[in-house]
Amino acid sequence: MEEAKILRLSGKPQNAPEGYQNRLKVLYSQKATPGSSRKTCRYIPSLPDRILDAPEIRNDYYPNLVDWSPGNVLAVALDNSVCSILWSPHYKELISGHGFAQNQLVIWKYPTMAKVAKLKGHTARVLLTMSPDGATVASAAADEILRLWRCFELDPAR
């Protein structure tokens, strides 16, 4: 059985279709009025918005980018969980933060998607952010460690 993880980048959740009724029941609540939880109900569709027919995307431990449409759909086929992805416009590379079992950062060259480097230094899932100049990546993990990585040295002549 082949698996692929599809991430859809969107600004807001879909609206519930007409006639949708929330049938969730609050079995236990520490709040005085459990009815107040109705405001937080969100509709999650049971059918996909779009179906990707891409037989070449395999669970081969490499990310696969799909330029689908203005909907910004990113398909990633990896063995472990991807917790965050950043793009370096200067180097045309991706950096991904992974969870269990590797708990590492991986730099990928675009468009070949070849691994450039594996950066290890965490023992739990990794989240990423980039400095405003694009040279430094900060990784924070559930192991309560924050690391700064000079992944993308910028050309001072630019």
Tab-separated table of C-alpha atoms in Angstrom:
chain	number	residue	atom	x	y	z
A	1	MET	CA	0.000	0.000	0.000
A	2	GLU	CA	1.496	3.325	-1.050
A	3	GLU	CA	1.101	6.381	1.123
A	4	ALA	CA	1.490	10.045	0.308
A	5	LYS	CA	0.958	12.997	2.578
A	6	ILE	CA	-0.812	15.891	0.915
A	7	LEU	CA	-0.703	19.318	2.553
A	8	ARG	CA	-3.124	21.956	1.365
A	9	LEU	CA	-2.072	25.509	2.170
A	10	SER	CA	-5.155	27.639	2.603
A	11	GLY	CA	-6.105	30.815	4.394
A	12	LYS	CA	-9.316	29.685	6.087
A	13	PRO	CA	-11.367	26.518	6.640
A	14	GLN	CA	-14.222	25.620	4.352
A	15	ASN	CA	-17.775	26.558	5.286
A	16	ALA	CA	-20.135	23.768	6.277
A	17	PRO	CA	-22.576	22.740	3.558
A	18	GLU	CA	-26.180	23.811	3.916
A	19	GLY	CA	-28.093	21.517	6.242
A	20	TYR	CA	-24.993	20.370	8.165
A	21	GLN	CA	-25.820	19.696	11.821
A	22	ASN	CA	-23.229	19.446	14.545
A	23	ARG	CA	-23.987	16.177	16.345
A	24	LEU	CA	-21.053	16.379	18.760
A	25	LYS	CA	-21.917	15.941	22.428
A	26	VAL	CA	-19.926	17.189	25.402
A	27	LEU	CA	-19.493	14.229	27.746
A	28	TYR	CA	-17.311	15.998	30.308
A	29	SER	CA	-16.409	19.619	30.793
A	30	GLN	CA	-14.782	21.694	33.503
A	31	LYS	CA	-16.698	24.730	32.285
A	32	ALA	CA	-19.917	25.728	34.002
A	33	THR	CA	-21.779	25.842	30.679
A	34	PRO	CA	-20.740	23.112	28.245
A	35	GLY	CA	-22.937	24.720	25.571
A	36	SER	CA	-20.293	27.425	25.060
A	37	SER	CA	-18.118	24.887	23.199
A	38	ARG	CA	-20.452	25.058	20.192
A	39	LYS	CA	-18.705	28.215	18.976
A	40	THR	CA	-15.464	26.305	18.377
A	41	CYS	CA	-17.015	23.699	16.041
A	42	ARG	CA	-15.298	23.576	12.662
A	43	TYR	CA	-16.517	21.726	9.593
A	44	ILE	CA	-14.010	19.257	8.184
A	45	PRO	CA	-15.113	17.766	4.853
A	46	SER	CA	-15.136	13.984	4.570
A	47	LEU	CA	-14.351	14.033	0.829
A	48	PRO	CA	-11.175	15.491	-0.715
A	49	ASP	CA	-11.289	18.879	-2.370
A	50	ARG	CA	-9.140	17.566	-5.225
A	51	ILE	CA	-7.635	14.218	-6.058
A	52	LEU	CA	-4.007	13.975	-7.149
A	53	ASP	CA	-3.375	11.221	-9.705
A	54	ALA	CA	0.416	11.068	-9.701
A	55	PRO	CA	1.740	7.505	-9.932
A	56	GLU	CA	5.341	8.761	-9.901
A	57	ILE	CA	4.981	10.069	-6.330
A	58	ARG	CA	6.137	7.199	-4.180
A	59	ASN	CA	7.032	6.825	-0.546
A	60	ASP	CA	10.736	6.994	-1.452
A	61	TYR	CA	11.852	9.189	1.475
A	62	TYR	CA	12.226	12.234	-0.800
A	63	PRO	CA	9.865	15.201	-0.986
A	64	ASN	CA	8.011	15.730	-4.254
A	65	LEU	CA	6.767	19.217	-5.158
A	66	VAL	CA	3.668	19.581	-7.268
A	67	ASP	CA	2.919	22.898	-8.953
A	68	TRP	CA	-0.830	22.335	-8.979
A	69	SER	CA	-2.676	25.621	-9.172
A	70	PRO	CA	-3.204	28.938	-7.393
A	71	GLY	CA	-4.436	26.782	-4.479
A	72	ASN	CA	-0.781	26.166	-3.469
A	73	VAL	CA	-0.866	22.423	-2.939
A	74	LEU	CA	2.348	20.783	-1.758
A	75	ALA	CA	2.735	17.004	-1.881
A	76	VAL	CA	5.378	15.453	0.338
A	77	ALA	CA	6.142	11.731	0.283
A	78	LEU	CA	8.429	10.916	3.203
A	79	ASP	CA	8.867	8.045	5.637
A	80	ASN	CA	8.729	10.150	8.789
A	81	SER	CA	6.678	13.139	9.841
A	82	VAL	CA	7.464	16.579	8.459
A	83	CYS	CA	6.832	19.245	11.090
A	84	SER	CA	7.908	22.328	9.126
A	85	ILE	CA	9.258	23.419	5.747
A	86	LEU	CA	11.150	26.594	4.801
A	87	TRP	CA	12.229	27.917	1.393
A	88	SER	CA	15.539	29.693	0.738
A	89	PRO	CA	15.064	31.950	-2.297
A	90	HIS	CA	18.803	32.808	-2.385
A	91	TYR	CA	19.952	29.183	-2.701
A	92	LYS	CA	16.787	27.697	-4.260
A	93	GLU	CA	16.711	25.089	-1.504
A	94	LEU	CA	14.163	23.713	0.947
A	95	ILE	CA	14.850	22.899	4.556
A	96	SER	CA	12.523	20.517	6.358
A	97	GLY	CA	12.190	19.853	10.077
A	98	HIS	CA	11.324	16.246	10.927
A	99	GLY	CA	9.795	14.433	13.861
A	100	PHE	CA	10.147	10.924	15.194
A	101	ALA	CA	12.319	8.929	14.540
A	102	GLN	CA	15.029	11.136	12.992
A	103	ASN	CA	14.295	14.489	14.735
A	104	GLN	CA	16.540	16.363	12.312
A	105	LEU	CA	16.686	19.102	9.689
A	106	VAL	CA	17.251	18.190	6.033
A	107	ILE	CA	18.293	20.606	3.267
A	108	TRP	CA	17.029	19.740	-0.253
A	109	LYS	CA	18.238	21.210	-3.581
A	110	TYR	CA	15.427	22.351	-5.887
A	111	PRO	CA	14.388	21.169	-8.481
A	112	THR	CA	16.317	17.861	-8.235
A	113	MET	CA	15.213	17.399	-4.604
A	114	ALA	CA	18.576	15.861	-3.771
A	115	LYS	CA	19.589	15.875	-0.112
A	116	VAL	CA	22.245	18.530	0.487
A	117	ALA	CA	22.712	18.023	4.234
A	118	LYS	CA	21.264	16.425	7.346
A	119	LEU	CA	21.536	18.538	10.484
A	120	LYS	CA	21.204	16.659	13.760
A	121	GLY	CA	20.946	18.190	17.198
A	122	HIS	CA	17.477	17.470	18.570
A	123	THR	CA	15.828	14.532	20.312
A	124	ALA	CA	12.208	15.505	19.552
A	125	ARG	CA	10.134	16.906	16.654
A	126	VAL	CA	11.638	20.023	15.061
A	127	LEU	CA	9.963	23.314	14.110
A	128	LEU	CA	11.747	25.946	12.013
A	129	THR	CA	11.823	29.652	11.300
A	130	MET	CA	14.172	31.762	9.193
A	131	SER	CA	15.872	35.054	9.997
A	132	PRO	CA	14.702	38.115	8.024
A	133	ASP	CA	17.920	38.127	5.960
A	134	GLY	CA	17.437	34.439	5.050
A	135	ALA	CA	20.890	33.315	6.235
A	136	THR	CA	20.089	31.756	9.615
A	137	VAL	CA	17.550	29.075	10.490
A	138	ALA	CA	16.352	28.705	14.078
A	139	SER	CA	15.135	25.267	15.118
A	140	ALA	CA	13.149	24.651	18.271
A	141	ALA	CA	12.087	21.224	19.410
A	142	ALA	CA	9.967	19.552	22.049
A	143	ASP	CA	13.250	18.676	23.780
A	144	GLU	CA	13.303	22.366	24.881
A	145	ILE	CA	16.438	23.138	22.858
A	146	LEU	CA	16.744	26.104	20.495
A	147	ARG	CA	19.524	25.967	17.898
A	148	LEU	CA	20.704	28.541	15.365
A	149	TRP	CA	22.079	27.210	12.073
A	150	ARG	CA	23.974	29.309	9.471
A	151	CYS	CA	22.548	27.255	6.603
A	152	PHE	CA	22.476	29.874	3.871
A	153	GLU	CA	25.491	32.198	3.825
A	154	LEU	CA	24.626	35.320	1.863
A	155	ASP	CA	26.960	36.922	-0.670
A	156	PRO	CA	28.088	40.253	0.892
A	157	ALA	CA	28.377	41.785	-2.610
A	158	ARG	CA	24.590	41.470	-3.113
